[in-house]
XYZ file of C-alpha atoms in Angstrom:
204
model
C -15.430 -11.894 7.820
C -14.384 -11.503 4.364
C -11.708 -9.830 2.400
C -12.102 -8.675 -0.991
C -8.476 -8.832 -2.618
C -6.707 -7.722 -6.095
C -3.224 -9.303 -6.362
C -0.813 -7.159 -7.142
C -2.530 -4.213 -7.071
C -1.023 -2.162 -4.010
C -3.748 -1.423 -1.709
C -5.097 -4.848 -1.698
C -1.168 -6.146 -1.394
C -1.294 -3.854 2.004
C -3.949 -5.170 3.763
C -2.630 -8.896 2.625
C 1.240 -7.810 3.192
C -0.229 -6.615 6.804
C -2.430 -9.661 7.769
C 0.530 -11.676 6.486
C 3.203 -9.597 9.569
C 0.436 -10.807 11.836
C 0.641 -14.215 10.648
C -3.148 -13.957 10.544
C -3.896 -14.176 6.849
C -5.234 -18.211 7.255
C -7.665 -16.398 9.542
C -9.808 -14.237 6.882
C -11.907 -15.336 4.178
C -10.433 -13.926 1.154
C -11.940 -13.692 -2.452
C -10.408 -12.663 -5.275
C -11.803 -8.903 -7.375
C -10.388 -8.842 -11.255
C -9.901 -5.208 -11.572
C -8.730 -5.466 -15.391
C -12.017 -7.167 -15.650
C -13.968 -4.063 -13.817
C -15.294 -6.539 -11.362
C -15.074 -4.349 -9.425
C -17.645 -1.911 -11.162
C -20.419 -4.763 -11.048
C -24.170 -3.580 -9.130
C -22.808 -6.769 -6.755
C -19.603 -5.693 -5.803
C -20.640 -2.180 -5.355
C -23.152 -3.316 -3.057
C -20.455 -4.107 -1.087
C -18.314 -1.307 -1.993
C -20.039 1.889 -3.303
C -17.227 3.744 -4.177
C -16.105 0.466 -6.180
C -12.629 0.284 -4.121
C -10.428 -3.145 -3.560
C -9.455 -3.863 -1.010
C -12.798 -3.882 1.136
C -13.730 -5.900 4.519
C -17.144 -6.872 5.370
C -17.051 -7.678 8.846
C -19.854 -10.874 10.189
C -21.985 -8.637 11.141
C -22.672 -7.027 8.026
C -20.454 -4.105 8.056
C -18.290 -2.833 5.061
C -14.921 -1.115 5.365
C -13.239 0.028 2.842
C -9.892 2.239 2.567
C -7.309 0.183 2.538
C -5.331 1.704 6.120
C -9.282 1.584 7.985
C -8.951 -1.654 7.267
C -4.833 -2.348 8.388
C -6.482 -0.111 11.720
C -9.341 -2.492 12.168
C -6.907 -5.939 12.215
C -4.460 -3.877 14.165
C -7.496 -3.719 17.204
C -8.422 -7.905 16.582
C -4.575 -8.683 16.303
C -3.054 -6.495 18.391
C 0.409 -8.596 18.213
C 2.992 -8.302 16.829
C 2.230 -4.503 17.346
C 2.216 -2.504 13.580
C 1.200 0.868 14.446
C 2.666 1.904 17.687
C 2.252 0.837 21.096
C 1.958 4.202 22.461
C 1.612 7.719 21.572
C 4.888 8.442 20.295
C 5.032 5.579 18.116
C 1.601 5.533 16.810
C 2.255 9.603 15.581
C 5.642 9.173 14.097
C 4.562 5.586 12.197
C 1.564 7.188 10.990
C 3.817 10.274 9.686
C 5.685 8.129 7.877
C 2.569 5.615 6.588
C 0.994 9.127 5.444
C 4.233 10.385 3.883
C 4.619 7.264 1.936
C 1.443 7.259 0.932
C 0.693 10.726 -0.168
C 3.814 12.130 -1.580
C 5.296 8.631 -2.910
C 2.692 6.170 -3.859
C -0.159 8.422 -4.837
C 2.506 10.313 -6.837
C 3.422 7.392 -8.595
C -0.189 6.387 -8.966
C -0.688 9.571 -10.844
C 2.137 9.151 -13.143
C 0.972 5.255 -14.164
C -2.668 6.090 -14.368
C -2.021 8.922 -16.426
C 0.744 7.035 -18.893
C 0.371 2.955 -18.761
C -1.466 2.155 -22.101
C -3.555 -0.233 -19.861
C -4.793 2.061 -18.030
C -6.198 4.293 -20.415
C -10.126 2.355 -20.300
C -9.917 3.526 -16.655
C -8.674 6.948 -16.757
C -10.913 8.915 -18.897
C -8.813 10.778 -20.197
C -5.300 10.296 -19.652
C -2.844 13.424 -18.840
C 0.530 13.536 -20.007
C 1.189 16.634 -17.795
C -0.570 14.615 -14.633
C 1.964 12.028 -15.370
C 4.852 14.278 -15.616
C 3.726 15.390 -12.642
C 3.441 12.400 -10.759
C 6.467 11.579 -11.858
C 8.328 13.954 -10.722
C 7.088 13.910 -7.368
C 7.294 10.135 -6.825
C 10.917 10.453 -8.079
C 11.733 13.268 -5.231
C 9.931 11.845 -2.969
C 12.543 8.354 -3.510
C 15.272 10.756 -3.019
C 14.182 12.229 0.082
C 13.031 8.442 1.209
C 16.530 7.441 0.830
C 18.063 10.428 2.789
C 15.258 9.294 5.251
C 17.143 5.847 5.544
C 20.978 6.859 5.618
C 19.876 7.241 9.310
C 17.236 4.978 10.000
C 16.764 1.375 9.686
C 13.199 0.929 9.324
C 10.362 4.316 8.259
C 9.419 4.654 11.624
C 9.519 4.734 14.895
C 12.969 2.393 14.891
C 11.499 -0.725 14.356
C 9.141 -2.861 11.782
C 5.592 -1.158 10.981
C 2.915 -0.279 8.731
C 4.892 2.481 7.072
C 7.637 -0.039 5.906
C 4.693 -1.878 4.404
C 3.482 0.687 2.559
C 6.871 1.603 1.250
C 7.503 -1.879 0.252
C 4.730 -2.248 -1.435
C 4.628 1.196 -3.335
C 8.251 0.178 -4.363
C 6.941 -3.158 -5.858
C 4.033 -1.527 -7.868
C 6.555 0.130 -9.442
C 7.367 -2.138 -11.771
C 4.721 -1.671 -14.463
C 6.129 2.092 -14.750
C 9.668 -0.452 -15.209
C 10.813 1.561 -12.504
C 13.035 0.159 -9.747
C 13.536 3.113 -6.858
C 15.029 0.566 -4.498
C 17.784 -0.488 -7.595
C 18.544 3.820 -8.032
C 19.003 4.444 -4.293
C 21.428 2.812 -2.149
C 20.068 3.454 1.354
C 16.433 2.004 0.143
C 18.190 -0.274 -1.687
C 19.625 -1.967 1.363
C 16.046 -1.463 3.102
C 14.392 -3.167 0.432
C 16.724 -6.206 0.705
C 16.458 -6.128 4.631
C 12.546 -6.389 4.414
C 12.277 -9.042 1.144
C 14.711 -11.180 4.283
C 11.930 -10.784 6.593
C 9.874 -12.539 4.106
C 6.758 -10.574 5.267
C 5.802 -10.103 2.002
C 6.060 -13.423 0.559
């Protein structure tokens, strides 16, 4: 099988960040997508990915996966340890709550905001909104807030131990840099997250 990767750009750093928890990245074929370089417009790649998204999986058997949690699901089932999205019902809800939450009110938020206000982005976002980014901003910048209430309680996202939803947060925090925002530098409860997970070295 092969994995079609973007470093640094955060879905494609959460499928690698996940297959790296597993300790199973040696175990996928990996190339490289330029998405500054719209490589990942090209007939060829959309062949592989129609909706011209990075990451995407194509399996041995031909088949193409694309979204970049199908694809965290699909390793989950081949590498089932060390377990990353719950071991049983309870689990799998409440890390998916949190993987959601993450995703949809933090990361998409701040997606918005750098899509709509990064100078570099402006060839791929046709046109660019100054209120979407004001928007985005603001909710990616509650969303922190209410992240780091989250963790005055908790040690990890989810379900009281290591998962995909810490992943996605740590991620989502590090793609925050090209905005030169630091969420993990403002907060101190996500602060002390952050520096708990850079120690597991999962990421790295």
């Amino acid at each position: 099988m092969k994995l079609y990767h973007s470093p640094q750009a955060p879905n494609p750093d959460r499928v690698v960040y996940f297959l790296r928890a597993k300790g199973k990245l040696d175990e996928v074929d990996v190339e490289e997508v330029q998405i500054m370089k719209l490589e990942h417009r090209t007939p060829e790649y959309r062949a592989i990915s129609p909706y011209a998204q990075v990451p995407a999986l194509v399996l041995d058997d031909g088949t193409q996966i694309t979204e970049s949690r199908a694809i965290c699901t699909y390793f989950e089932g081949i590498f089932p340890e060390p377990n990353l999205m719950g071991a049983d019902p309870r689990e799998k809800a409440l890390i998916e709550m949190w993987d959601r939450r993450v995703e949809l009110m933090f990361f998409v938020q701040f997606a918005t905001w750098f899509r709509n206000a990064h100078p570099a982005m402006a060839p791929l976002e046709v046109p660019q909104s100054a209120e979407s980014a004001a928007k985005g901003e603001k909710a990616a910048k509650k969303m922190a807030e209410r992240i780091d209430a989250h963790l005055a309680d908790h040690e990890f996202m989810a379900a009281d131990r290591f998962s995909i939803a810490d992943i996605t947060l740590y991620v989502a925090c590090g793609f925050c840099r090209v905005m030169k925002w630091a969420p993990h530098k403002e907060h101190a409860n996500l602060g002390r997250w952050h520096e708990a997970m850079t120690a597991r070295g999962f990421a790295g």
